[in-house]
Coordinates of N, CA and C in Angstrom, one line a residue:
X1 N -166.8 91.4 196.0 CA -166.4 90.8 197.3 C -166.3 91.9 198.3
X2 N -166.9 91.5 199.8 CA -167.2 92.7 200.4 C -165.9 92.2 201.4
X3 N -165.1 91.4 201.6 CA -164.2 91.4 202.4 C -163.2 90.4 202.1
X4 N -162.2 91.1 203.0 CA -160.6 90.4 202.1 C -160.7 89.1 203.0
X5 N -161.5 88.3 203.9 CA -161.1 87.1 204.2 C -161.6 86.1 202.5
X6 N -162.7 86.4 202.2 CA -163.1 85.7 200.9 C -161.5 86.3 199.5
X7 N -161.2 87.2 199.8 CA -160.0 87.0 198.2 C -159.2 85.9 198.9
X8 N -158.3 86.1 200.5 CA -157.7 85.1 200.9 C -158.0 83.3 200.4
X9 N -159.2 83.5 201.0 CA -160.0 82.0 200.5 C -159.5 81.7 199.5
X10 N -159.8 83.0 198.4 CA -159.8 82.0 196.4 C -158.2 82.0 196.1
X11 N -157.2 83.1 196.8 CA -155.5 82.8 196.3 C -155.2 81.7 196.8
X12 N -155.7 81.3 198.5 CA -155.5 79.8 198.8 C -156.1 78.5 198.1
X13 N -157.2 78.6 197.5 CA -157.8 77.3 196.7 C -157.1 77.6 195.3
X14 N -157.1 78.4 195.0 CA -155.8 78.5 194.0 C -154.6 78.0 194.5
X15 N -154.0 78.3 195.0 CA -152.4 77.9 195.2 C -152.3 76.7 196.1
X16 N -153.3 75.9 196.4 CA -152.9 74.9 197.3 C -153.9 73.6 196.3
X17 N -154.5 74.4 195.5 CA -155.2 73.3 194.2 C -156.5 72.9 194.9
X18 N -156.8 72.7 195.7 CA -158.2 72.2 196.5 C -158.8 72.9 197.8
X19 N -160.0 72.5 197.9 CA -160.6 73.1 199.3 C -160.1 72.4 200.5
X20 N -159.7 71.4 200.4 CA -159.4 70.7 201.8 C -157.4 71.5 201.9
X21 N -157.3 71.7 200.7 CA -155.8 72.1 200.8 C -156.1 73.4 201.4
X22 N -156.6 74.3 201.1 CA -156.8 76.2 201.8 C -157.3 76.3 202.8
X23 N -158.3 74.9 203.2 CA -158.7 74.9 204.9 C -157.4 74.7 205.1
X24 N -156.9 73.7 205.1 CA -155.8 73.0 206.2 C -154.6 74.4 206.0
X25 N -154.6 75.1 205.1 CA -153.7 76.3 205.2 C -154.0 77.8 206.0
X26 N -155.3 77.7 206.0 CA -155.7 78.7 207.0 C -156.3 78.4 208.0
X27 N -156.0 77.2 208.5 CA -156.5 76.7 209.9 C -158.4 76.8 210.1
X28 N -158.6 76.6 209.2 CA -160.3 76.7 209.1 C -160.9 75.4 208.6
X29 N -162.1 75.4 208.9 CA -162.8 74.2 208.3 C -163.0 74.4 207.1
X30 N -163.3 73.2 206.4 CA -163.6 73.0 205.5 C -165.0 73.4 205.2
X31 N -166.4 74.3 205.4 CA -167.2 74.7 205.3 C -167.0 76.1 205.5
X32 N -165.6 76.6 206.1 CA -165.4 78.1 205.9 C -165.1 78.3 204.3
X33 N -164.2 77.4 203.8 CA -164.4 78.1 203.1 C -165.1 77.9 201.7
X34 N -166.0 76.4 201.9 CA -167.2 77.0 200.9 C -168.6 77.6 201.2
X35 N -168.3 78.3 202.4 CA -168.9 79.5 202.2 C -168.3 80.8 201.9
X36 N -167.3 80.8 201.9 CA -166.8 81.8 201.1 C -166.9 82.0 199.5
X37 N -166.6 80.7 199.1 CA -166.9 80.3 197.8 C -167.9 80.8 197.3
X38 N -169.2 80.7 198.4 CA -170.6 80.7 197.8 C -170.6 82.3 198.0
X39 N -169.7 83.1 198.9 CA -170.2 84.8 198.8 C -169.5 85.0 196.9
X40 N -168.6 85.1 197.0 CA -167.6 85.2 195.4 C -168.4 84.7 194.4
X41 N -169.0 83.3 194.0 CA -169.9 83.2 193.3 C -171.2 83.8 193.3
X42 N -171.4 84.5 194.4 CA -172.9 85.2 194.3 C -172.7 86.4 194.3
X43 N -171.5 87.3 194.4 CA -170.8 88.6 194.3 C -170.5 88.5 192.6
X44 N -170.2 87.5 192.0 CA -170.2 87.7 190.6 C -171.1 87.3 189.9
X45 N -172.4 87.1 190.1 CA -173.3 86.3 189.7 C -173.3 84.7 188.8
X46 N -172.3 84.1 189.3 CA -172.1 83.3 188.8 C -172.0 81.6 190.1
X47 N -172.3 80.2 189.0 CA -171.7 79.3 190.2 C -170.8 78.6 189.6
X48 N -170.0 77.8 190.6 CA -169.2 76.3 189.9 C -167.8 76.8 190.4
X49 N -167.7 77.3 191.4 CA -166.4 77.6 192.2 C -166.0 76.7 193.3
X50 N -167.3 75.9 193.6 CA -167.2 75.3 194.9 C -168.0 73.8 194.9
X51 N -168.3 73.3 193.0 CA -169.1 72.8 193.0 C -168.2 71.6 192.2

């Protein structure tokens, strides 16, 4: 991960259990943060974070 807004992203979809929960807690849309999703899944080579 090249930047701390994407770790924020994954402790919020963690701790609020859903994507619509970590948007509405960081005041962002709901497409911020699956694209965040999609840098972390492609920083680990892996998918199914956002899916």
């Amino acid at each position: 991960m090249k930047h701390w807004s994407e770790v924020r992203t994954a402790y919020f979809v963690a701790q609020t259990g859903s994507i619509s929960g970590a948007a509405k807690a960081l005041g962002v849309h709901r497409a911020t943060i699956l694209r965040h999703l999609d840098v972390i899944e492609q920083g680990a080579g892996f998918e199914g974070l956002s899916a």
